[in-house]
Short mmCIF file of C-alpha atoms in Angstrom, two decimals:
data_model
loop_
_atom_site.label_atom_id
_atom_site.label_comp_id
_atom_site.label_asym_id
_atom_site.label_seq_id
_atom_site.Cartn_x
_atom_site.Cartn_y
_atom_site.Cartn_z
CA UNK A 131 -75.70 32.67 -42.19
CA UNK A 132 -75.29 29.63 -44.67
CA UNK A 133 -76.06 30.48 -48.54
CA UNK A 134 -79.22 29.06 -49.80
CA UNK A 135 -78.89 26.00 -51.79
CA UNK A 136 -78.30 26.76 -55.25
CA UNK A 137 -77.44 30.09 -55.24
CA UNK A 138 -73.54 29.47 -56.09
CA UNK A 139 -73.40 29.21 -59.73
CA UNK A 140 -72.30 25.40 -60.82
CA UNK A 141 -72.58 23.95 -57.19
CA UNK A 142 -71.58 20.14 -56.83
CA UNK A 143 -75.28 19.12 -56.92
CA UNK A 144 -76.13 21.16 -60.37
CA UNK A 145 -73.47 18.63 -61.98
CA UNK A 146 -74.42 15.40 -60.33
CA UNK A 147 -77.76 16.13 -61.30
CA UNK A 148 -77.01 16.99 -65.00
CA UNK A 149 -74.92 14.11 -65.55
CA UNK A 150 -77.71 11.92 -63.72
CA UNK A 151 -80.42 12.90 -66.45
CA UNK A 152 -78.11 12.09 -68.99
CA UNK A 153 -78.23 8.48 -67.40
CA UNK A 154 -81.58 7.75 -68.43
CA UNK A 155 -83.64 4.99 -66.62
CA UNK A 156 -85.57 2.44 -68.63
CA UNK A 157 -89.04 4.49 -68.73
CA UNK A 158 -86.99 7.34 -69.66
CA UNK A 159 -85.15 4.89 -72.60
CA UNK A 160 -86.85 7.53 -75.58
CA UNK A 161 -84.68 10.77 -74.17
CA UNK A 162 -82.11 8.78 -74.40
CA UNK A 163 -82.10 7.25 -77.80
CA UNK A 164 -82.87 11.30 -78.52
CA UNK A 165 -79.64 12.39 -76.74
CA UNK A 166 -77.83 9.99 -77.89
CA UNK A 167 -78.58 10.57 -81.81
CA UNK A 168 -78.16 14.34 -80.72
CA UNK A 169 -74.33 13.10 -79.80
CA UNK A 170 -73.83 11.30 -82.80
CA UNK A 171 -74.80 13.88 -85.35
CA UNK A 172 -73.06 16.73 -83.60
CA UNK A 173 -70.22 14.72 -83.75
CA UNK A 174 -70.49 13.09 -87.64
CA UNK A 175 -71.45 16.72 -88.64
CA UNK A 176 -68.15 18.38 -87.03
CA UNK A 177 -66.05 15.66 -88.45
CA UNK A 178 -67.38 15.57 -91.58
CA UNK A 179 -66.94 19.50 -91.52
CA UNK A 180 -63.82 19.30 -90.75
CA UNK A 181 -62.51 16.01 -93.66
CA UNK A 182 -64.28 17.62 -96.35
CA UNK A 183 -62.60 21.40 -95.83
CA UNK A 184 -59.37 19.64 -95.22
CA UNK A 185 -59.80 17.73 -98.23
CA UNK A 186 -60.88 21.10 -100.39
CA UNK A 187 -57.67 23.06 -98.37
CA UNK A 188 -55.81 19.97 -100.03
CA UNK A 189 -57.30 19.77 -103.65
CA UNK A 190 -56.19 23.55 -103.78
CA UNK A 191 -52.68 23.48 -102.59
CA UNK A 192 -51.80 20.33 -104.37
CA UNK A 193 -53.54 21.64 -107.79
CA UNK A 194 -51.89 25.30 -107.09
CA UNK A 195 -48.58 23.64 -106.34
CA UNK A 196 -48.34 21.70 -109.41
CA UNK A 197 -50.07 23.82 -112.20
CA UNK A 198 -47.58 27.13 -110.63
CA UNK A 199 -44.43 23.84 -110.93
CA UNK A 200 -44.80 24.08 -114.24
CA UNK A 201 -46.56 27.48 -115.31
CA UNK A 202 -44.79 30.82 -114.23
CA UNK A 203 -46.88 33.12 -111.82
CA UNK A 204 -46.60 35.69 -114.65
CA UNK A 205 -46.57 35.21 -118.01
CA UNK A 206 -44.90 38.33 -120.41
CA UNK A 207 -45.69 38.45 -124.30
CA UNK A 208 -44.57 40.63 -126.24
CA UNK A 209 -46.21 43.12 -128.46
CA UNK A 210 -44.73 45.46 -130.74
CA UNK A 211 -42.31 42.76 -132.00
CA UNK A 212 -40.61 39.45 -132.30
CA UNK A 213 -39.41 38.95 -128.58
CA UNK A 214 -35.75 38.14 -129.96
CA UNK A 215 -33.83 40.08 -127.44
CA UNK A 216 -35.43 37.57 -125.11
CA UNK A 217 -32.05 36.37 -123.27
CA UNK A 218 -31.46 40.41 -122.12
CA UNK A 219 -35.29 41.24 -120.85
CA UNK A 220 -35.32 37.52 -119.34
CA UNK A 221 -31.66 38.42 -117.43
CA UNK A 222 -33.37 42.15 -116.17
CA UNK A 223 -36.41 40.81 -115.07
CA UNK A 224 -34.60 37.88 -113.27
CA UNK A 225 -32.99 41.04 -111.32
CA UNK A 226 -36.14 42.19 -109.97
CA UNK A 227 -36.56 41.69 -106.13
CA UNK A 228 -38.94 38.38 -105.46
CA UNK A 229 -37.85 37.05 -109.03
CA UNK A 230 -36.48 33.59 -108.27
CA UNK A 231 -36.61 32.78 -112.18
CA UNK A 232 -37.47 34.08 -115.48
CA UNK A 233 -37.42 31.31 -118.05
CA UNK A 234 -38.09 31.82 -122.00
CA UNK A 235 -39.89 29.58 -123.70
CA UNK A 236 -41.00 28.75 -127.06
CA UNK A 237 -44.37 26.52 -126.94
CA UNK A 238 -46.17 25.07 -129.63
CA UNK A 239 -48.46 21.65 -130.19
CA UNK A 240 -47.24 18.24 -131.61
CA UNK A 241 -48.44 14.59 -132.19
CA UNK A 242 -46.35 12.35 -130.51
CA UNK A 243 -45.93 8.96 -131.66
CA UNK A 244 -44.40 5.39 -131.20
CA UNK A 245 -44.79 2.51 -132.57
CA UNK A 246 -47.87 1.22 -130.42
CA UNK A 247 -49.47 4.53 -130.00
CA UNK A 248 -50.26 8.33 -130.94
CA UNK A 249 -51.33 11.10 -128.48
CA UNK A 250 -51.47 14.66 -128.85
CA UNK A 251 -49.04 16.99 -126.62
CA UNK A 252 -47.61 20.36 -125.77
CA UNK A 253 -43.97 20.91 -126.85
CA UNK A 254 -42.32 23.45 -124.52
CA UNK A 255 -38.85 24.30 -125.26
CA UNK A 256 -36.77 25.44 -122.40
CA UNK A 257 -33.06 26.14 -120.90
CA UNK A 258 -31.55 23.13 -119.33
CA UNK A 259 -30.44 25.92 -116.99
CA UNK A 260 -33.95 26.97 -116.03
CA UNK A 261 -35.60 22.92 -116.38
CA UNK A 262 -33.65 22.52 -113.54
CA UNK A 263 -34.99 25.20 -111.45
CA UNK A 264 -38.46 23.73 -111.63
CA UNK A 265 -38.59 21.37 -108.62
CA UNK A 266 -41.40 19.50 -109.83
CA UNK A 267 -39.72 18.38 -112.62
CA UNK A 268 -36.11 18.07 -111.84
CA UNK A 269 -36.49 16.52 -108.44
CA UNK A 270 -39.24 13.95 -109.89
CA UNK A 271 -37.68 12.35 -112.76
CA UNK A 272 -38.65 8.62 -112.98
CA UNK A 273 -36.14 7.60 -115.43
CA UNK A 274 -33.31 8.81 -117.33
CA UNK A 275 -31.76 12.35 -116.50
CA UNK A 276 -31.54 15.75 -117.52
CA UNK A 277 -27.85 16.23 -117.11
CA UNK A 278 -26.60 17.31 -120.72
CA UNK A 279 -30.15 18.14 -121.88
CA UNK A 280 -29.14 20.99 -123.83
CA UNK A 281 -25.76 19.46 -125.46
CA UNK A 282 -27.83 16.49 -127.57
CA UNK A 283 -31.74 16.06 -129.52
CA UNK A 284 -33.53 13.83 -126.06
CA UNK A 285 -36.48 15.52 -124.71
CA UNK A 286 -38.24 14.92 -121.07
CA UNK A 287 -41.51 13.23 -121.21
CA UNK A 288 -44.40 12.69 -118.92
CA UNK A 289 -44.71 9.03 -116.81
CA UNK A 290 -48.47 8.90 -118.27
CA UNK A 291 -47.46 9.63 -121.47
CA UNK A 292 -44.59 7.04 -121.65
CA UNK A 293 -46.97 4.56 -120.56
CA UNK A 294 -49.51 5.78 -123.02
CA UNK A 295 -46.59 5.40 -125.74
CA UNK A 296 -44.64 2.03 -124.55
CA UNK A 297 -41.60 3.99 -124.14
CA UNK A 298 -38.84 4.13 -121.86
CA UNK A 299 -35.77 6.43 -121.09
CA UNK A 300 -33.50 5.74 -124.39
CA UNK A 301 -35.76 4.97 -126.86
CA UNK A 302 -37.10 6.81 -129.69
CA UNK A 303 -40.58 9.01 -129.99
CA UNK A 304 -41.85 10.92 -133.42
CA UNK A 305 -43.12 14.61 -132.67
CA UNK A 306 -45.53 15.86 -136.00
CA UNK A 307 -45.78 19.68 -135.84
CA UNK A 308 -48.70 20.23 -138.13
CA UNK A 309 -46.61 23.60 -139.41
CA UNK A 310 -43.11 22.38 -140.82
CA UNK A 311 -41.42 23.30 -144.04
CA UNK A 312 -43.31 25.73 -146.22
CA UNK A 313 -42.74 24.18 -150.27
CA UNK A 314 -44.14 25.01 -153.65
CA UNK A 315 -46.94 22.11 -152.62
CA UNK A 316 -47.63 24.05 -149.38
CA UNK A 317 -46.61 24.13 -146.08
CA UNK A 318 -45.98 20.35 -144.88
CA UNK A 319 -45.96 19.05 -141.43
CA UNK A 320 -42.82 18.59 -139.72
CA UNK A 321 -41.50 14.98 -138.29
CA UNK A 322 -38.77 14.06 -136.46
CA UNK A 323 -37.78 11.79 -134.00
CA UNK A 324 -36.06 12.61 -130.31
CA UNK A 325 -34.47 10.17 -127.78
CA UNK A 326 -35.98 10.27 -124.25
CA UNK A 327 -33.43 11.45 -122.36
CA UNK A 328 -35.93 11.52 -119.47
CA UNK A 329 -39.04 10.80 -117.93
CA UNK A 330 -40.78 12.90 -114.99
CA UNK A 331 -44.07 12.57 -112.90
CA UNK A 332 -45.20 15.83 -111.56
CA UNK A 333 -48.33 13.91 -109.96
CA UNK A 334 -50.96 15.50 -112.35
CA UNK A 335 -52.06 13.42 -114.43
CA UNK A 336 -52.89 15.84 -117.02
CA UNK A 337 -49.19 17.51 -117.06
CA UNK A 338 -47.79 13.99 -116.99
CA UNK A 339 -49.87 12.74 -120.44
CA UNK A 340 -49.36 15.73 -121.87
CA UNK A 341 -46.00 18.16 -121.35
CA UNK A 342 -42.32 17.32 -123.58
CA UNK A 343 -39.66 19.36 -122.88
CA UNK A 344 -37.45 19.87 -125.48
CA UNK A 345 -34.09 22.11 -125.70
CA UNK A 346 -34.27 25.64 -126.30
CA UNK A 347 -32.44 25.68 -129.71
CA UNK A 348 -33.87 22.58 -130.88
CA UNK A 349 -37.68 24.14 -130.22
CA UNK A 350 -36.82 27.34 -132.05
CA UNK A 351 -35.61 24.94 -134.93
CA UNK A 352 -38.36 22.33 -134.72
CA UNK A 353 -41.49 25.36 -134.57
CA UNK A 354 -39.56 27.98 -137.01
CA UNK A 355 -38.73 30.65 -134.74
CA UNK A 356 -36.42 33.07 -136.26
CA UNK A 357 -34.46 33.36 -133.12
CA UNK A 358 -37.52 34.65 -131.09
CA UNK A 359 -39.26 33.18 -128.44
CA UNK A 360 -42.93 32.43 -127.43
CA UNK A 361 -42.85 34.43 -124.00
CA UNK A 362 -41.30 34.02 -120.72
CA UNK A 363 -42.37 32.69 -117.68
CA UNK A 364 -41.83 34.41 -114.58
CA UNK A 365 -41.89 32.56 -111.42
CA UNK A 366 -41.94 34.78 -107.78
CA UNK A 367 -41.38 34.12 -104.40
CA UNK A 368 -44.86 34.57 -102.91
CA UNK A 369 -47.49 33.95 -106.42
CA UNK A 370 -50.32 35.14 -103.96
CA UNK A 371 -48.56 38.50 -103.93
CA UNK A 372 -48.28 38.56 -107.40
CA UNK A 373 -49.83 42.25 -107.94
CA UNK A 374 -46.63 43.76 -106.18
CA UNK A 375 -44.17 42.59 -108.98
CA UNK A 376 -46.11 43.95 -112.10
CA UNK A 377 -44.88 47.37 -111.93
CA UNK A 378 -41.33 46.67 -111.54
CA UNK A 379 -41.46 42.89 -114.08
CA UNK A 380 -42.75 45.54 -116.77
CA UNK A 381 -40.01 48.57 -115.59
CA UNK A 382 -37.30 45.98 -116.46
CA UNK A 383 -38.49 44.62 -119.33
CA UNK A 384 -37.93 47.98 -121.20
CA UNK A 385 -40.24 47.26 -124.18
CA UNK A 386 -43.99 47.19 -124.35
CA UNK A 387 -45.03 43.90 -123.05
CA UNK A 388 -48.74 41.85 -122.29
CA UNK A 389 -48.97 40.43 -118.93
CA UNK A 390 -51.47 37.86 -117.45
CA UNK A 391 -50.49 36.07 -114.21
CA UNK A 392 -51.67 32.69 -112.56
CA UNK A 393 -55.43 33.51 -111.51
CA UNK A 394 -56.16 34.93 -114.59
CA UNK A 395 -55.37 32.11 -116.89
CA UNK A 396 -56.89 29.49 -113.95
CA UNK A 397 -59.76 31.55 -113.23
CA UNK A 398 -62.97 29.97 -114.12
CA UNK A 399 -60.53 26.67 -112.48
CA UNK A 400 -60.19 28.35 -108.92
CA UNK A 401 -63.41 29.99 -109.40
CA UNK A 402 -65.65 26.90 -109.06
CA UNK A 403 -62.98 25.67 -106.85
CA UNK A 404 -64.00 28.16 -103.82
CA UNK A 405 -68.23 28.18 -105.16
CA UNK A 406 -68.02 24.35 -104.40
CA UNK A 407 -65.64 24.92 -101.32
CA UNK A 408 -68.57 27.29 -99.91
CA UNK A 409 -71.62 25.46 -101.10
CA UNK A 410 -70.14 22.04 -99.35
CA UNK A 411 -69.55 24.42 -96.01
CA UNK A 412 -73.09 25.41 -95.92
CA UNK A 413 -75.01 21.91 -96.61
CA UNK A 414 -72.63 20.12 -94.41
CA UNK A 415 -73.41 22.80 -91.65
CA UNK A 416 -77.01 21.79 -91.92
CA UNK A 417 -76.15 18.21 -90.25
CA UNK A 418 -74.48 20.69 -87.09
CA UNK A 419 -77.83 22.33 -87.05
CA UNK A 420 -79.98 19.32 -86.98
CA UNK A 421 -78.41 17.69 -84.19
CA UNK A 422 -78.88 21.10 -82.18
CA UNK A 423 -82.77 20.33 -82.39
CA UNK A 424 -82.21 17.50 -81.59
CA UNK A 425 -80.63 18.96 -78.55
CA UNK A 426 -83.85 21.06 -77.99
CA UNK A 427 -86.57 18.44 -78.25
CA UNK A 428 -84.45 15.80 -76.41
CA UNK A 429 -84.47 18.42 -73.58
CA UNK A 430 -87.89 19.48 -73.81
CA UNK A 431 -88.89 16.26 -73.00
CA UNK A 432 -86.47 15.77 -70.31
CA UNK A 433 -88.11 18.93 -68.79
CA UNK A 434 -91.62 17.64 -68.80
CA UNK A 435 -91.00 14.13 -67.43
CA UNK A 436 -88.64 15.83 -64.71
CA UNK A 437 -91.61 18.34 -63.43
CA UNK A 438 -92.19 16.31 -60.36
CA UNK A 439 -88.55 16.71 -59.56
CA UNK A 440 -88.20 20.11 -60.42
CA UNK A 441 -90.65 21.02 -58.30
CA UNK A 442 -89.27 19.07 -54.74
CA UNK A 443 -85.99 21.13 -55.81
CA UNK A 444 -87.68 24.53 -55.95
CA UNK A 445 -89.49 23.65 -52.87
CA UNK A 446 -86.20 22.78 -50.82
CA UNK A 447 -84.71 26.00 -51.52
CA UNK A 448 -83.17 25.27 -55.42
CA UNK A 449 -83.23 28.42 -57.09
CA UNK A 450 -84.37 29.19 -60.71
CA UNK A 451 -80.96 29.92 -61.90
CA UNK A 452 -79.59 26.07 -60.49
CA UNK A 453 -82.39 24.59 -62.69
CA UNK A 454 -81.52 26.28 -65.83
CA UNK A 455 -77.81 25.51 -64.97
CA UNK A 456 -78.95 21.74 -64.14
CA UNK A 457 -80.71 21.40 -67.52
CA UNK A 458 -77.88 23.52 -69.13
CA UNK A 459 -75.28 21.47 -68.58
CA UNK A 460 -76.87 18.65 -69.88
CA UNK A 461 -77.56 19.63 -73.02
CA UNK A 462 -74.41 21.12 -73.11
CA UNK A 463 -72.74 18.11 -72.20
CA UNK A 464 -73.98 16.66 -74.95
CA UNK A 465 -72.84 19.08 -77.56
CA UNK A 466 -69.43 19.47 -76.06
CA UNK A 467 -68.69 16.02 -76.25
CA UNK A 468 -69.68 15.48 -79.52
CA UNK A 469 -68.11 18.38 -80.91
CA UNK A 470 -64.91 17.08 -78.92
CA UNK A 471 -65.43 14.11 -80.41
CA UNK A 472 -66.20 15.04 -84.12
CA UNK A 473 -62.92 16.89 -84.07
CA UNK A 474 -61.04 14.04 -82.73
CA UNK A 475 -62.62 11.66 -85.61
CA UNK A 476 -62.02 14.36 -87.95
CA UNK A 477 -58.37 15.08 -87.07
CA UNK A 478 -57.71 11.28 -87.25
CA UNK A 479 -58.98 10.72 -90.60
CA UNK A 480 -57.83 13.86 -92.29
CA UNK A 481 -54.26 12.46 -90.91
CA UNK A 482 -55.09 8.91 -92.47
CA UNK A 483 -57.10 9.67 -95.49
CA UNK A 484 -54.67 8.25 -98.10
CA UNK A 485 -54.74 4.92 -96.51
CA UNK A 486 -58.31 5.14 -95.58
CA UNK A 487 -59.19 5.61 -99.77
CA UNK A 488 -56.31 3.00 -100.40
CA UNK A 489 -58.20 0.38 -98.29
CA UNK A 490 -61.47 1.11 -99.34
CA UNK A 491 -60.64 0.87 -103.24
CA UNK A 492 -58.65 -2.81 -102.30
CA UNK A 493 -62.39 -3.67 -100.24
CA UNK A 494 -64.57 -2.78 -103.03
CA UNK A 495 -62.18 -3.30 -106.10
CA UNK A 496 -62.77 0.30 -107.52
CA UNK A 497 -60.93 2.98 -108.34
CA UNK A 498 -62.19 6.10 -105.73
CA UNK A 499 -60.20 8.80 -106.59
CA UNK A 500 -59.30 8.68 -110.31
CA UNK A 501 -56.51 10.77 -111.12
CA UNK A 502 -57.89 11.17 -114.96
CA UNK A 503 -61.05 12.86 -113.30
CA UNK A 504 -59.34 14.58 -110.06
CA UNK A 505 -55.82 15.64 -111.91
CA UNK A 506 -54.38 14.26 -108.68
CA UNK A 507 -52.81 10.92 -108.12
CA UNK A 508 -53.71 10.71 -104.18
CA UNK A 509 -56.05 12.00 -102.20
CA UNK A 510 -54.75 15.17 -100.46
CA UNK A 511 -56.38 17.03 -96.98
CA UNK A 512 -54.37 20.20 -95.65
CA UNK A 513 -55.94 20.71 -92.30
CA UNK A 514 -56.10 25.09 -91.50
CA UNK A 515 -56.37 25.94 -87.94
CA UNK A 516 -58.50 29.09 -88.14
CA UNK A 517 -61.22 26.58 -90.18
CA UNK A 518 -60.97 24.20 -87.74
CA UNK A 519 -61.79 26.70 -85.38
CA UNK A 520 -64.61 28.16 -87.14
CA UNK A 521 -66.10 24.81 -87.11
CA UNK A 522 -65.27 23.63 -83.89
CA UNK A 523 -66.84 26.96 -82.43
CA UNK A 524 -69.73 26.78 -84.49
CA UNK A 525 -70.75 23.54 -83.33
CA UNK A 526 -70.42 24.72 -79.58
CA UNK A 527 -72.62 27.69 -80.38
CA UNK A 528 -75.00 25.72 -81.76
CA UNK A 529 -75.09 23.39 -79.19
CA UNK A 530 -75.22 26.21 -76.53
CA UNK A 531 -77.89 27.87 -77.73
CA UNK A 532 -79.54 25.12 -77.92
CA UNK A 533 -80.30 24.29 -74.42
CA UNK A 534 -80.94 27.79 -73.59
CA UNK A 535 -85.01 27.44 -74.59
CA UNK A 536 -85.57 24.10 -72.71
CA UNK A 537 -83.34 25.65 -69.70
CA UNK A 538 -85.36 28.54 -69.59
CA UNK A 539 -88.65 26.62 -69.62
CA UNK A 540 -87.58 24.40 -66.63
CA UNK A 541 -86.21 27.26 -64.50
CA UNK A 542 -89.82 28.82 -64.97
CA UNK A 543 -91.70 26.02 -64.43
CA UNK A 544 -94.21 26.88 -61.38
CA UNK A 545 -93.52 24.14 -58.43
CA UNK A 546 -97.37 24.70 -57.26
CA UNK A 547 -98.94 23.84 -60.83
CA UNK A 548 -95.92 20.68 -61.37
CA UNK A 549 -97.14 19.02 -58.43
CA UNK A 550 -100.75 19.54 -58.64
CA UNK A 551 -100.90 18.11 -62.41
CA UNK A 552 -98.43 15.50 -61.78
#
């Protein structure tokens, strides 16, 4: 004995009749226009979703990547006394498992000055030795070069601050420590001028207008550090696993020290970071959300100007379950696509989003990404698969669930009652 029509789940004639109602005819025009906005904000929502996490993924890295470049993961102070056996705690704690560098430092504020301008900057002093561990300094220097950088009196300087300053690799800028020489008049501010034996660009802006290094020895001269040092920066393998090398940094230090590692000095930073990160999630799911009602009233419609033909299908043998399949596969059509779609458009641009912001600044002759307000000098967007996911299978749900109401009211809908009112 044949099986009745409709009773195999997803026959043929479910799908040609799905796709058909998505076909509207020109008295059905409205359900269309519905559907079709229902498409396009299912799909601008995902895509949107999906640039604006990349982009935050990206702000994060890039801003993580450069302010841990320069600052250590873990930064150890001492506190009983002077640190002036800082060469011997620095060479222990370099020993430590996951240590790839422990670097002293003395640090202290300057005005630096040329001849066409002044600006105010940090003065680290530093090993040549360990200035050449950093990667984002050694591997980006723009002019000039570190070799010899502990043998003469040059200091590195940010790109944004030589171009703040008119100066070049070779020529001469003033540093005014506002604590110099103590005399019988007082203590009087101490000036001296440097060569620049370099110039670097990490890529923030605010490191690059505002970082010198300067030698070791010359920085314990120039800030009147009896031999001592400022602290030492400790830089590990894996900085989001940074609660694993406390114990055994402050074992080998062998002296009562202060630590404080990278998310507590950048925590009210990576703290609004991840509040904006989730706030943008939740108002830019709201677009997903709307386009799923418009899923449900685009349907609802389609149900009540297809009575008539549900009816002749229930009457030839269609069962309930092949119209709710019928009218749930063509609202899910609709979401499908345009989530395939929005991730597509999405992927694309995330890929492209330098060149996009490039071309859009050179159309409208502004500036969209200004690295003095965003830190960054380019727009970054790290794409993360399990997000991507999240979104992508959010959308579906939503656009699933969707068509279950409307699918449900046409597979309930009473042939006797469709006809007779029709």
């Amino acid at each position: 004995m044949s099986e009745p029509t409709g009773t195999r789940p997803f026959a043929p004639f479910e799908w040609m009749l799905s796709l058909r109602y998505l076909r509207a005819r020109r008295k059905e025009g409205f359900i269309s226009v519905i559907a079709g906005f229902s498409f396009f904000g299912i799909m601008l929502g995902v895509a949107t979703l999906i640039i604006v996490m990349a982009v935050m993924n990206g702000f994060r890295k890039e801003l993580l990547d450069k302010i841990l470049g320069l600052n250590g993961h873990l930064l150890i102070q001492p506190i009983d006394a002077p640190l002036t056996d800082w060469a011997a705690v620095a060479e222990r704690i370099a020993g430590v498992p996951g240590i790839r560098l422990a670097a002293p430092i003395v640090e202290g504020q300057a005005l630096a000055s040329s001849p066409f301008s002044a600006a105010g900057v940090l003065v680290r002093g530093v090993r040549a030795q360990d200035l050449m561990k950093l990667p984002s300094v050694a591997n980006n220097i723009r002019q000039g070069t570190l070799n010899g950088f502990d043998e003469g009196q040059g200091v590195a300087i940010g790109k944004r601050l030589a171009d703040q300053l008119s100066l070049k690799a070779g020529d001469m800028v003033t540093l005014v420590a506002p604590r110099g020489a103590v005399t019988p008049m007082g203590t009087t501010p101490r000036i001296k001028a440097y060569k620049v034996a370099a110039v670097f660009e990490v890529g923030m802006s605010e490191y690059d207008a505002a970082f010198v290094f300067m030698p070791l020895p010359e920085a314990q001269a120039y800030f009147n550090r009896q031999g001592d040092v400022t602290a030492i920066e400790v830089y590990t393998d894996n900085p989001d696993r940074i609660d694993r090398y406390r114990k055994a940094v402050a074992d080998a230090a062998q002296r009562q020290i202060f630590m404080v590692d990278w998310r507590q000095r950048n925590a009210t930073f990576f703290g609004a970071l991840a509040v904006e990160r989730n706030v943008m999630f939740l108002i830019l799911t709201l677009i997903v959300l709307v386009a799923a009602l418009n899923i449900i009233s685009g349907l609802i419609m389609l149900v009540k100007d297809k009575g008539r033909d549900i009816a002749i299908m229930r009457t030839i043998g269609a069962t309930r379950g092949a119209v709710l399949r019928i009218f749930l596969i063509t609202g899910a059509s609709i979401g499908v696509t345009g989530t395939l779609v929005g991730f597509l458009v999405g992927t694309l641009i995330c890929l492209k989003i330098e060149t996009i912001r490039q071309f859009i600044s050179w159309v409208t002759n502004t500036e969209l990404f200004s690295p003095e307000l965003y830190f960054l000098s380019k727009l970054p967007a790290e794409m993360d698969a399990t997000e991507t996911s999240v979104v992508v299978g959010m959308a579906l749900t939503l656009s699933l669930l969707a068509t279950l109401y409307p699918s449900w009211r046409a597979a309930r809908l009473d042939p006797v009652e469709a006809l007779r009112y029709e």
